[in-house]
Structure formats: structure tokens, C-alpha cells
Short mmCIF file of N, CA and C in Angstrom, two decimals:
data_model
loop_
_atom_site.label_atom_id
_atom_site.label_comp_id
_atom_site.label_asym_id
_atom_site.label_seq_id
_atom_site.Cartn_x
_atom_site.Cartn_y
_atom_site.Cartn_z
N UNK A 227 0.89 -1.50 -0.26
CA UNK A 227 0.18 -0.21 -0.30
C UNK A 227 0.74 1.63 0.09
N UNK A 228 0.26 2.23 -0.80
CA UNK A 228 1.13 3.38 -1.05
C UNK A 228 1.13 3.99 0.53
N UNK A 229 2.36 4.84 0.48
CA UNK A 229 2.26 5.60 1.81
C UNK A 229 1.84 7.03 1.79
N UNK A 230 0.77 7.26 2.92
CA UNK A 230 -0.20 8.46 2.91
C UNK A 230 0.96 9.97 2.55
N UNK A 231 0.41 10.71 2.46
CA UNK A 231 1.34 12.17 2.80
C UNK A 231 1.03 12.38 4.11
N UNK A 232 1.74 13.13 4.61
CA UNK A 232 1.56 13.71 5.73
C UNK A 232 0.93 14.27 6.06
N UNK A 233 0.59 14.77 7.29
CA UNK A 233 -0.59 15.55 8.29
C UNK A 233 -0.26 16.92 7.76
N UNK A 234 0.61 17.31 7.98
CA UNK A 234 0.99 19.05 7.88
C UNK A 234 1.36 19.15 6.29
N UNK A 235 1.88 17.94 5.14
CA UNK A 235 1.26 18.73 3.95
C UNK A 235 -0.28 18.96 3.48
N UNK A 236 -1.48 18.14 4.23
CA UNK A 236 -2.57 18.05 3.73
C UNK A 236 -3.66 18.88 4.18
N UNK A 237 -2.76 19.22 5.76
CA UNK A 237 -3.47 20.29 6.44
C UNK A 237 -2.91 21.72 5.10
N UNK A 238 -2.01 22.08 4.61
CA UNK A 238 -1.22 23.20 4.36
C UNK A 238 -1.93 23.28 2.72
N UNK A 239 -2.53 21.88 1.74
CA UNK A 239 -2.93 21.94 0.71
C UNK A 239 -4.25 22.32 1.04
N UNK A 240 -5.38 22.24 1.76
CA UNK A 240 -6.22 22.29 1.96
C UNK A 240 -6.37 23.91 2.68
N UNK A 241 -5.38 24.31 3.15
CA UNK A 241 -5.56 25.86 3.58
C UNK A 241 -5.14 26.25 2.52
N UNK A 242 -4.51 26.26 1.56
CA UNK A 242 -4.44 26.86 0.36
C UNK A 242 -5.56 27.25 -0.43
N UNK A 243 -6.06 26.54 -0.58
CA UNK A 243 -7.52 26.22 -1.00
C UNK A 243 -9.06 27.26 -0.55
N UNK A 244 -8.49 27.14 0.46
CA UNK A 244 -9.83 27.36 1.57
C UNK A 244 -9.24 28.99 2.09
N UNK A 245 -8.18 29.28 2.14
CA UNK A 245 -8.17 30.38 2.83
C UNK A 245 -7.49 31.30 2.11
N UNK A 246 -6.63 30.74 0.95
CA UNK A 246 -6.24 31.66 -0.04
C UNK A 246 -6.69 31.49 -1.63
N UNK A 247 -8.08 30.64 -1.48
CA UNK A 247 -8.77 31.29 -2.14
C UNK A 247 -8.09 30.34 -3.97
N UNK A 248 -7.35 29.77 -4.11
CA UNK A 248 -6.32 29.00 -5.20
C UNK A 248 -7.86 27.92 -5.27
N UNK A 249 -7.72 27.74 -7.03
CA UNK A 249 -8.63 26.65 -7.50
C UNK A 249 -7.76 25.37 -6.98
N UNK A 250 -8.65 24.50 -7.24
CA UNK A 250 -8.29 22.90 -7.07
C UNK A 250 -7.11 22.40 -8.11
N UNK A 251 -7.37 22.68 -9.33
CA UNK A 251 -6.64 22.73 -10.61
C UNK A 251 -5.27 23.35 -10.40
N UNK A 252 -5.38 24.11 -9.94
CA UNK A 252 -3.72 25.20 -10.01
C UNK A 252 -2.87 24.63 -8.47
N UNK A 253 -4.03 24.26 -7.78
CA UNK A 253 -2.79 23.56 -6.07
C UNK A 253 -2.71 22.26 -6.66
N UNK A 254 -3.47 21.46 -7.49
CA UNK A 254 -2.88 19.98 -8.14
C UNK A 254 -1.61 19.88 -8.76
N UNK A 255 -1.34 20.97 -9.58
CA UNK A 255 -0.50 21.14 -10.47
C UNK A 255 0.93 21.80 -9.82
N UNK A 256 0.45 22.78 -8.82
CA UNK A 256 1.55 22.95 -8.15
C UNK A 256 2.44 22.05 -7.09
N UNK A 257 1.32 21.20 -6.50
CA UNK A 257 1.58 20.06 -5.70
C UNK A 257 2.18 18.79 -6.49
N UNK A 258 2.10 19.15 -7.61
CA UNK A 258 2.43 17.46 -8.61
C UNK A 258 1.12 16.04 -8.14
N UNK A 259 -0.32 16.71 -7.70
CA UNK A 259 -0.50 15.34 -7.04
C UNK A 259 -1.81 15.59 -8.53
N UNK A 260 -3.17 14.79 -8.37
CA UNK A 260 -4.18 14.70 -8.83
C UNK A 260 -5.21 15.53 -7.96
N UNK A 261 -6.17 15.94 -8.71
CA UNK A 261 -7.67 16.86 -8.21
C UNK A 261 -8.45 15.70 -7.04
N UNK A 262 -8.20 14.32 -7.86
CA UNK A 262 -9.27 13.84 -6.98
C UNK A 262 -8.86 13.78 -5.22
N UNK A 263 -7.16 13.28 -5.22
CA UNK A 263 -7.10 13.43 -3.84
C UNK A 263 -7.03 14.46 -3.18
N UNK A 264 -7.02 15.18 -3.84
CA UNK A 264 -7.71 16.81 -3.27
C UNK A 264 -8.98 16.97 -2.87
N UNK A 265 -9.78 16.56 -3.24
CA UNK A 265 -11.05 16.15 -3.34
C UNK A 265 -11.61 14.99 -2.03
N UNK A 266 -10.83 14.00 -2.16
CA UNK A 266 -11.21 13.06 -1.22
C UNK A 266 -10.48 13.41 0.49
N UNK A 267 -9.16 14.61 0.01
CA UNK A 267 -9.13 15.19 1.52
C UNK A 267 -10.39 16.25 1.98
N UNK A 268 -10.49 16.65 1.19
CA UNK A 268 -11.97 17.52 1.07
C UNK A 268 -12.87 17.00 2.12
N UNK A 269 -13.19 16.08 1.30
CA UNK A 269 -14.37 15.04 1.80
C UNK A 269 -14.18 14.40 3.21
N UNK A 270 -12.73 14.11 3.23
CA UNK A 270 -12.46 13.51 4.59
C UNK A 270 -12.75 15.03 5.99
N UNK A 271 -12.26 16.27 5.15
CA UNK A 271 -12.43 16.71 6.34
C UNK A 271 -13.87 17.17 6.57
N UNK A 272 -14.88 17.01 5.70
CA UNK A 272 -16.27 17.50 6.14
C UNK A 272 -16.86 16.04 7.04
N UNK A 273 -16.25 14.57 6.55
CA UNK A 273 -17.09 13.58 6.99
C UNK A 273 -16.17 13.75 8.61
N UNK A 274 -14.73 13.87 8.93
CA UNK A 274 -14.22 13.56 10.26
C UNK A 274 -14.08 14.58 11.14
N UNK A 275 -13.79 16.36 10.21
CA UNK A 275 -13.32 17.07 10.91
C UNK A 275 -12.26 17.27 11.25
N UNK A 276 -11.33 16.47 10.51
CA UNK A 276 -9.82 16.60 10.72
C UNK A 276 -9.22 16.10 9.07
N UNK A 277 -8.08 15.95 8.98
CA UNK A 277 -7.49 15.67 8.13
C UNK A 277 -6.25 14.34 8.32
N UNK A 278 -6.98 14.02 9.58
CA UNK A 278 -5.68 12.75 9.72
C UNK A 278 -6.14 11.28 9.16
N UNK A 279 -5.43 10.73 9.01
CA UNK A 279 -5.77 9.53 8.05
C UNK A 279 -6.78 8.79 8.86
N UNK A 280 -7.65 8.03 8.17
CA UNK A 280 -8.53 6.94 8.76
C UNK A 280 -7.69 5.48 8.96
N UNK A 281 -8.11 5.03 10.11
CA UNK A 281 -7.11 4.16 10.30
C UNK A 281 -7.78 2.68 9.33
N UNK A 282 -6.74 2.11 8.93
CA UNK A 282 -6.62 0.96 8.54
C UNK A 282 -7.04 -0.19 9.13
N UNK A 283 -8.47 -0.56 8.78
CA UNK A 283 -8.50 -1.92 9.42
C UNK A 283 -8.66 -3.05 8.16
N UNK A 284 -7.73 -3.93 8.56
CA UNK A 284 -8.06 -4.87 7.57
C UNK A 284 -9.13 -5.96 7.73
N UNK A 285 -9.82 -6.08 6.67
CA UNK A 285 -11.07 -6.84 6.39
C UNK A 285 -10.90 -8.47 6.45
N UNK A 286 -9.97 -8.69 6.46
CA UNK A 286 -9.82 -10.41 7.19
C UNK A 286 -8.66 -10.36 7.86
N UNK A 287 -8.60 -10.18 9.43
CA UNK A 287 -7.42 -10.32 10.25
C UNK A 287 -6.89 -11.52 10.38
N UNK A 288 -5.33 -11.60 10.19
CA UNK A 288 -4.67 -12.37 9.67
C UNK A 288 -4.79 -13.73 10.52
N UNK A 289 -5.22 -14.74 10.77
CA UNK A 289 -5.42 -15.80 11.48
C UNK A 289 -3.87 -16.77 11.46
N UNK A 290 -3.34 -16.81 12.53
CA UNK A 290 -2.21 -17.40 12.67
C UNK A 290 -2.03 -18.66 13.54
N UNK A 291 -1.29 -19.86 13.37
CA UNK A 291 -0.72 -20.53 14.34
C UNK A 291 -0.21 -20.45 15.17
N UNK A 292 -0.21 -20.29 16.23
CA UNK A 292 0.35 -20.43 17.52
C UNK A 292 0.92 -21.49 18.01
N UNK A 293 0.19 -22.18 18.34
CA UNK A 293 0.52 -23.79 18.65
C UNK A 293 1.10 -24.73 17.74
N UNK A 294 2.43 -24.84 17.55
CA UNK A 294 3.08 -25.21 16.59
C UNK A 294 2.94 -27.12 16.50
N UNK A 295 3.21 -27.52 18.16
CA UNK A 295 3.22 -28.38 19.07
C UNK A 295 1.75 -29.10 18.42
N UNK A 296 0.35 -28.45 18.49
CA UNK A 296 -0.89 -28.70 18.54
C UNK A 296 -0.70 -28.97 17.10
N UNK A 297 -0.24 -28.37 16.19
CA UNK A 297 -0.71 -28.77 14.84
C UNK A 297 -0.03 -29.95 14.64
N UNK A 298 1.52 -30.16 14.61
CA UNK A 298 2.24 -31.54 14.59
C UNK A 298 1.61 -32.71 15.04
N UNK A 299 0.61 -32.60 16.27
CA UNK A 299 0.13 -33.62 16.29
C UNK A 299 -1.33 -33.93 15.57
N UNK A 300 -2.05 -33.01 15.38
CA UNK A 300 -2.93 -32.78 13.99
C UNK A 300 -2.59 -33.41 13.07
N UNK A 301 -1.53 -33.18 12.37
CA UNK A 301 -0.91 -33.63 10.99
C UNK A 301 -0.91 -35.16 11.09
N UNK A 302 -0.29 -35.73 12.18
CA UNK A 302 0.18 -37.09 12.07
C UNK A 302 -1.01 -37.81 12.56
N UNK A 303 -2.34 -36.99 12.58
CA UNK A 303 -3.61 -37.94 13.14
C UNK A 303 -4.10 -37.52 11.60
N UNK A 304 -3.91 -36.55 11.11
CA UNK A 304 -4.90 -36.50 9.73
C UNK A 304 -4.43 -35.84 8.72
N UNK A 305 -2.66 -36.54 8.45
CA UNK A 305 -1.75 -36.63 7.83
C UNK A 305 -2.28 -36.98 6.05
N UNK A 306 -3.39 -38.02 6.05
CA UNK A 306 -3.60 -38.24 4.91
C UNK A 306 -4.68 -36.97 4.36
N UNK A 307 -5.13 -36.24 4.64
CA UNK A 307 -6.06 -35.30 4.44
C UNK A 307 -5.19 -34.23 3.38
N UNK A 308 -6.01 -33.56 3.04
CA UNK A 308 -5.79 -32.51 1.94
C UNK A 308 -5.22 -31.24 2.67
N UNK A 309 -5.09 -30.06 2.32
CA UNK A 309 -4.88 -28.88 3.29
C UNK A 309 -6.03 -28.44 3.36
N UNK A 310 -7.02 -27.71 2.30
CA UNK A 310 -8.79 -27.48 2.75
C UNK A 310 -9.44 -28.47 3.56
N UNK A 311 -9.19 -29.81 3.48
CA UNK A 311 -9.62 -30.83 4.49
C UNK A 311 -9.45 -30.47 5.76
N UNK A 312 -7.62 -30.35 5.90
CA UNK A 312 -7.38 -30.13 7.36
C UNK A 312 -7.60 -28.83 7.95
N UNK A 313 -8.17 -27.87 7.07
CA UNK A 313 -8.50 -26.13 7.61
C UNK A 313 -10.38 -26.49 7.92
N UNK A 314 -10.79 -27.23 7.27
CA UNK A 314 -11.80 -27.79 7.71
C UNK A 314 -12.30 -28.18 9.12
N UNK A 315 -11.13 -29.44 9.13
CA UNK A 315 -11.16 -30.04 10.54
C UNK A 315 -10.14 -29.49 11.53
N UNK A 316 -10.16 -28.15 11.47
CA UNK A 316 -9.17 -27.45 12.67
C UNK A 316 -10.07 -26.82 13.29
N UNK A 317 -10.02 -27.07 14.65
CA UNK A 317 -11.24 -26.41 15.52
C UNK A 317 -11.65 -24.85 15.62
N UNK A 318 -10.40 -24.06 14.71
CA UNK A 318 -10.43 -22.63 14.86
C UNK A 318 -10.61 -22.69 13.33
N UNK A 319 -11.20 -21.23 12.65
CA UNK A 319 -11.37 -20.99 11.28
C UNK A 319 -10.28 -20.67 10.52
N UNK A 320 -9.38 -21.80 10.02
CA UNK A 320 -8.43 -21.35 9.21
C UNK A 320 -8.55 -21.48 7.96
N UNK A 321 -7.58 -21.08 7.26
CA UNK A 321 -7.62 -21.17 5.32
C UNK A 321 -6.57 -22.25 5.16
N UNK A 322 -7.17 -23.15 4.26
CA UNK A 322 -5.56 -24.03 3.42
C UNK A 322 -4.46 -23.23 3.74
N UNK A 323 -4.56 -21.64 3.21
CA UNK A 323 -3.29 -21.22 2.84
C UNK A 323 -2.65 -21.00 4.28
N UNK A 324 -3.29 -20.60 5.72
CA UNK A 324 -2.83 -20.89 7.08
C UNK A 324 -2.28 -22.18 7.26
N UNK A 325 -3.07 -23.10 6.91
CA UNK A 325 -2.07 -24.77 7.41
C UNK A 325 -1.18 -24.65 6.69
N UNK A 326 -0.88 -24.51 5.11
CA UNK A 326 0.40 -24.73 4.38
C UNK A 326 1.38 -23.85 5.30
N UNK A 327 1.46 -22.86 5.60
CA UNK A 327 2.41 -22.13 6.30
C UNK A 327 2.92 -22.95 7.12
N UNK A 328 1.87 -23.39 8.32
CA UNK A 328 2.25 -23.75 9.24
C UNK A 328 2.83 -25.56 8.60
N UNK A 329 2.79 -25.75 8.21
CA UNK A 329 3.08 -27.40 7.62
C UNK A 329 4.55 -26.76 7.41
N UNK A 330 4.71 -25.49 6.67
CA UNK A 330 6.41 -25.30 6.55
C UNK A 330 7.03 -25.48 7.83
N UNK A 331 6.34 -24.48 8.54
CA UNK A 331 7.40 -24.11 9.57
C UNK A 331 7.33 -25.27 10.80
N UNK A 332 6.71 -26.11 10.57
CA UNK A 332 7.10 -27.35 11.23
C UNK A 332 7.92 -28.62 10.68
N UNK A 333 8.17 -28.30 9.36
CA UNK A 333 9.24 -29.41 8.52
C UNK A 333 8.40 -30.31 7.77
N UNK A 334 6.84 -30.28 7.81
CA UNK A 334 6.45 -31.52 7.13
C UNK A 334 6.34 -31.26 5.79
N UNK A 335 6.18 -32.01 4.65
CA UNK A 335 6.26 -32.28 3.52
C UNK A 335 5.13 -32.98 2.99
N UNK A 336 4.63 -32.96 2.05
CA UNK A 336 3.63 -33.98 1.08
C UNK A 336 4.16 -34.95 0.15
N UNK A 337 4.00 -36.10 0.52
CA UNK A 337 4.82 -37.31 -0.16
C UNK A 337 3.31 -38.47 -0.68
N UNK A 338 4.15 -39.31 -1.57
CA UNK A 338 3.18 -40.63 -1.62
C UNK A 338 3.16 -41.27 -0.72
N UNK A 339 1.66 -41.98 -0.43
CA UNK A 339 1.92 -42.88 0.90
C UNK A 339 1.98 -44.01 0.33
N UNK A 340 2.13 -44.74 -0.83
CA UNK A 340 2.05 -46.05 -1.13
C UNK A 340 4.36 -46.38 -1.71
N UNK A 341 4.17 -47.62 -1.32
CA UNK A 341 5.61 -47.37 -1.85
C UNK A 341 5.32 -49.18 -1.87
N UNK A 342 6.85 -50.08 -2.49
CA UNK A 342 6.87 -51.05 -2.55
C UNK A 342 6.87 -52.17 -1.37
N UNK A 343 6.05 -53.15 -1.28
CA UNK A 343 6.11 -53.53 -0.23
C UNK A 343 6.81 -54.84 0.13
N UNK A 344 6.99 -55.13 -0.90
CA UNK A 344 7.67 -56.87 -1.30
C UNK A 344 9.30 -56.76 -1.16
N UNK A 345 9.73 -55.28 -0.89
CA UNK A 345 11.06 -55.49 -1.38
C UNK A 345 11.31 -56.01 0.47
N UNK A 346 12.64 -56.80 0.10
CA UNK A 346 13.43 -57.64 1.31
C UNK A 346 14.68 -57.18 1.25
N UNK A 347 14.95 -56.19 2.47
CA UNK A 347 16.16 -55.60 2.54
C UNK A 347 17.50 -56.36 2.52
N UNK A 348 17.16 -57.47 3.09
CA UNK A 348 18.59 -58.41 3.36
C UNK A 348 19.05 -58.91 2.28
N UNK A 349 17.61 -59.24 1.07
CA UNK A 349 18.29 -59.97 -0.24
C UNK A 349 19.06 -58.63 -0.84
N UNK A 350 17.94 -57.28 -0.58
CA UNK A 350 18.68 -56.12 -1.34
C UNK A 350 20.31 -56.07 -1.20
N UNK A 351 20.76 -55.93 0.39
CA UNK A 351 21.56 -55.70 0.68
C UNK A 351 23.39 -56.67 -0.14
N UNK A 352 22.52 -57.96 0.26
CA UNK A 352 23.27 -59.18 -0.43
C UNK A 352 23.65 -58.84 -2.06
N UNK A 353 22.53 -58.34 -3.05
CA UNK A 353 22.85 -58.11 -4.21
C UNK A 353 24.12 -56.91 -4.20
N UNK A 354 23.66 -55.89 -3.55
CA UNK A 354 24.35 -54.83 -3.54
C UNK A 354 26.35 -55.17 -3.22
N UNK A 355 26.12 -55.75 -2.26
CA UNK A 355 27.27 -56.47 -2.19
C UNK A 355 28.25 -57.85 -2.85
N UNK A 356 27.46 -58.79 -4.11
CA UNK A 356 27.52 -59.28 -5.23
C UNK A 356 27.78 -57.95 -5.97
N UNK A 357 27.62 -57.09 -6.57
CA UNK A 357 27.26 -56.50 -7.57
C UNK A 357 28.61 -55.74 -7.25
N UNK A 358 29.07 -55.43 -6.24
CA UNK A 358 30.38 -54.49 -6.11
C UNK A 358 31.52 -55.29 -6.70
N UNK A 359 31.51 -57.27 -6.62
CA UNK A 359 32.52 -57.75 -6.93
C UNK A 359 32.62 -57.72 -8.63
N UNK A 360 31.51 -57.29 -9.30
CA UNK A 360 31.50 -57.85 -10.73
C UNK A 360 32.38 -56.70 -11.41
N UNK A 361 32.99 -57.55 -12.69
CA UNK A 361 33.08 -56.33 -13.49
C UNK A 361 32.20 -55.32 -14.25
N UNK A 362 32.81 -54.03 -14.07
CA UNK A 362 31.27 -52.91 -14.37
C UNK A 362 31.36 -53.10 -16.16
N UNK A 363 32.38 -53.48 -16.44
CA UNK A 363 31.76 -53.50 -18.01
C UNK A 363 30.92 -54.70 -18.46
N UNK A 364 30.55 -55.69 -17.56
CA UNK A 364 29.59 -56.58 -18.15
C UNK A 364 28.36 -56.31 -17.24
N UNK A 365 28.33 -55.65 -16.58
CA UNK A 365 26.76 -55.45 -15.73
C UNK A 365 25.93 -54.72 -16.62
N UNK A 366 24.39 -55.17 -16.84
CA UNK A 366 23.54 -54.89 -17.73
C UNK A 366 22.83 -54.19 -16.91
N UNK A 367 22.20 -52.73 -16.60
CA UNK A 367 21.42 -52.10 -16.07
C UNK A 367 19.67 -52.31 -16.56
N UNK A 368 18.83 -52.67 -16.05
CA UNK A 368 17.46 -52.24 -16.44
C UNK A 368 16.79 -51.42 -15.79
N UNK A 369 15.80 -51.05 -16.33
CA UNK A 369 14.96 -50.12 -15.73
C UNK A 369 13.46 -50.37 -15.71
N UNK A 370 12.78 -50.66 -14.83
CA UNK A 370 11.23 -51.10 -14.91
C UNK A 370 10.16 -49.66 -14.58
N UNK A 371 9.54 -49.32 -15.25
CA UNK A 371 8.19 -48.86 -14.96
C UNK A 371 7.01 -49.13 -15.22
N UNK A 372 6.36 -48.65 -14.75
CA UNK A 372 5.05 -49.20 -14.25
C UNK A 372 3.65 -47.92 -14.28
N UNK A 373 2.45 -48.69 -14.70
CA UNK A 373 1.39 -47.38 -14.53
C UNK A 373 0.40 -48.17 -13.91
N UNK A 374 -0.25 -47.33 -13.11
CA UNK A 374 -0.93 -47.67 -11.99
C UNK A 374 -2.28 -47.10 -12.76
N UNK A 375 -3.50 -48.03 -12.25
CA UNK A 375 -4.68 -47.82 -12.82
C UNK A 375 -5.61 -47.25 -11.47
N UNK A 376 -5.35 -46.74 -10.47
CA UNK A 376 -6.11 -46.35 -9.51
C UNK A 376 -6.62 -45.04 -9.64
N UNK A 377 -7.30 -44.40 -9.38
CA UNK A 377 -7.63 -43.20 -9.34
C UNK A 377 -7.05 -42.67 -8.31
N UNK A 378 -7.22 -42.94 -7.20
CA UNK A 378 -6.67 -42.50 -6.05
C UNK A 378 -5.40 -42.75 -5.60
N UNK A 379 -4.65 -41.54 -5.56
CA UNK A 379 -3.04 -42.13 -5.47
C UNK A 379 -2.65 -41.39 -4.45
N UNK A 380 -2.49 -42.33 -2.97
CA UNK A 380 -2.54 -41.76 -1.84
C UNK A 380 -1.11 -40.86 -1.55
N UNK A 381 -1.74 -39.48 -1.02
CA UNK A 381 -0.36 -39.06 -0.44
C UNK A 381 -0.90 -38.28 0.84
N UNK A 382 0.30 -37.85 1.65
CA UNK A 382 0.00 -37.64 2.89
C UNK A 382 0.84 -36.77 3.26
N UNK A 383 1.18 -36.03 4.64
CA UNK A 383 1.87 -35.31 5.02
C UNK A 383 2.46 -35.70 6.43
N UNK A 384 4.31 -35.77 6.19
CA UNK A 384 4.94 -36.15 7.50
C UNK A 384 6.07 -35.40 7.52
N UNK A 385 7.31 -35.43 8.52
CA UNK A 385 7.91 -34.79 8.83
C UNK A 385 9.14 -35.14 7.90
N UNK A 386 9.60 -34.12 7.50
CA UNK A 386 10.72 -34.34 6.11
C UNK A 386 11.77 -35.10 6.79
N UNK A 387 12.13 -36.09 5.62
CA UNK A 387 13.09 -37.45 5.87
C UNK A 387 12.03 -38.44 6.38
N UNK A 388 11.25 -38.02 6.71
CA UNK A 388 10.08 -39.18 7.41
C UNK A 388 9.24 -39.69 6.06
N UNK A 389 8.71 -41.12 6.25
CA UNK A 389 8.02 -41.76 4.96
C UNK A 389 6.23 -41.67 5.75
N UNK A 390 5.94 -41.82 4.99
CA UNK A 390 3.62 -41.68 5.18
C UNK A 390 3.59 -43.09 5.62
N UNK A 391 2.95 -43.66 6.24
CA UNK A 391 2.25 -44.78 6.28
C UNK A 391 2.14 -45.44 4.80
N UNK A 392 2.87 -46.49 4.46
CA UNK A 392 2.65 -47.02 3.38
C UNK A 392 1.84 -48.24 2.85
N UNK A 393 0.80 -48.15 1.57
CA UNK A 393 -0.01 -49.40 1.60
C UNK A 393 0.44 -50.17 0.95
N UNK A 394 -0.10 -51.45 0.66
CA UNK A 394 0.54 -52.87 0.30
C UNK A 394 0.01 -52.56 -1.36
N UNK A 395 1.17 -52.90 -2.36
CA UNK A 395 0.70 -52.43 -3.65
C UNK A 395 0.40 -53.84 -4.54
N UNK A 396 0.80 -54.72 -3.53
CA UNK A 396 0.70 -56.27 -4.75
C UNK A 396 -1.08 -56.41 -5.32
N UNK A 397 -1.16 -56.71 -5.81
CA UNK A 397 -2.41 -56.77 -6.94
C UNK A 397 -3.15 -55.68 -6.95
N UNK A 398 -2.29 -54.59 -7.36
CA UNK A 398 -2.91 -53.24 -7.27
C UNK A 398 -3.55 -52.92 -8.75
N UNK A 399 -3.64 -54.10 -9.97
CA UNK A 399 -3.89 -53.58 -11.51
C UNK A 399 -3.08 -52.95 -11.79
N UNK A 400 -1.04 -53.04 -11.49
CA UNK A 400 -0.42 -51.96 -12.69
C UNK A 400 -0.02 -53.18 -13.84
N UNK A 401 0.56 -52.11 -14.69
CA UNK A 401 1.12 -52.61 -15.78
C UNK A 401 2.58 -52.21 -15.17
N UNK A 402 3.37 -53.41 -15.71
CA UNK A 402 5.12 -53.17 -15.74
C UNK A 402 5.52 -53.52 -17.07
N UNK A 403 6.71 -52.52 -17.21
CA UNK A 403 7.75 -52.70 -18.37
C UNK A 403 8.77 -52.74 -18.10
N UNK A 404 9.60 -53.96 -18.32
CA UNK A 404 11.15 -53.48 -18.08
C UNK A 404 11.69 -53.81 -19.33
N UNK A 405 12.93 -52.42 -19.83
CA UNK A 405 13.88 -52.43 -20.66
C UNK A 405 15.43 -52.58 -20.00
N UNK A 406 16.12 -52.91 -21.15
CA UNK A 406 17.84 -52.95 -20.38
C UNK A 406 18.68 -52.65 -21.65
N UNK A 407 19.96 -52.04 -21.23
CA UNK A 407 20.71 -51.83 -22.04
C UNK A 407 21.76 -52.91 -21.86
#
């Protein structure tokens, strides 16, 4: 918002009009301002009796989340919801944007909730150890990509670096493709 003219300046402009009898257009040109501004000041003086600025009251007061621990517990319980849904569930009247700012403050991010559940970490570790012993020129790299036919892709919020609760993806109706180099 633009900075208002000083009170003294406004008084001097209105005084030049009322006491000196100058025209609005003349004073406006002299002060390098518009006539509409002078008209607003004259209207302000008749309505308020003075040329002080009107107090600026925001039409939509800012609602901030003050209890971040309460938000952290709330998101842990409702992490699968979208930000607008969380805003509706919150006990106070908050916007989705306020929820978004709170999530950023507490370090929570949005993530996919599903992952490959059949992965065996022990077999994976053994494979990586065996791979390290092979000649790099003999290694063939394969890439597997898939298409998921589900309409609901699970997303959720949790702390940065953490995983959201995963769902079992076996028999999910996905199509898999494998390619090798």
C-alpha cells in the first residue's frame, strides 16, 4: 500500500484552497498531485472534521497458528488429508493457506503414501555386495516402469525425511514394463 501524505502537507494543501482561495487544479499542479486526491481530502475534512488518516482495519484479520506442537499432533493424526480438508477439520477458522504455512514451519512435506512392500532389505543388501564384485563392463542395467490404474493416489504429510504410512501395492492392477541396456 502506498504511503500516505503527511498530515502537515494535507493541512497546507487544504489551507491553500480555503484560505488563499486558489483553484483545485492550480494547487494540484503546484503540488504535483491529482485533483481527485484533493477532493478526497476535502471530503475527509467534512466527514471527520480533520485531515488525519483513516485507521486501516484489515477486512480479513490474519489468523496464525500459534501452537505448532498442536499442529504437529493434528497432522500426524490427519496426514492423509489435503490442506483444505485439514483447514475444515481444525477447531478454529483457518484457511488452507494458513495450514500450508504451518506445515512449512514445522517441517512437514507432502509425499506419496504407497511404496513397494515386497522389497526384502536383506536380499537387497546381498545383491549390492555381489554387484560390487562384478566387472563394471559386464553389468547390464534394467529399468522397470509401471502404470498404476488406481484413481486415488495416496498422498500424505509427514516430517521431512520420514515416510508416510505405506499401503500394500501387490495386485494393485498395475502394468509393468522392463527395459535393458
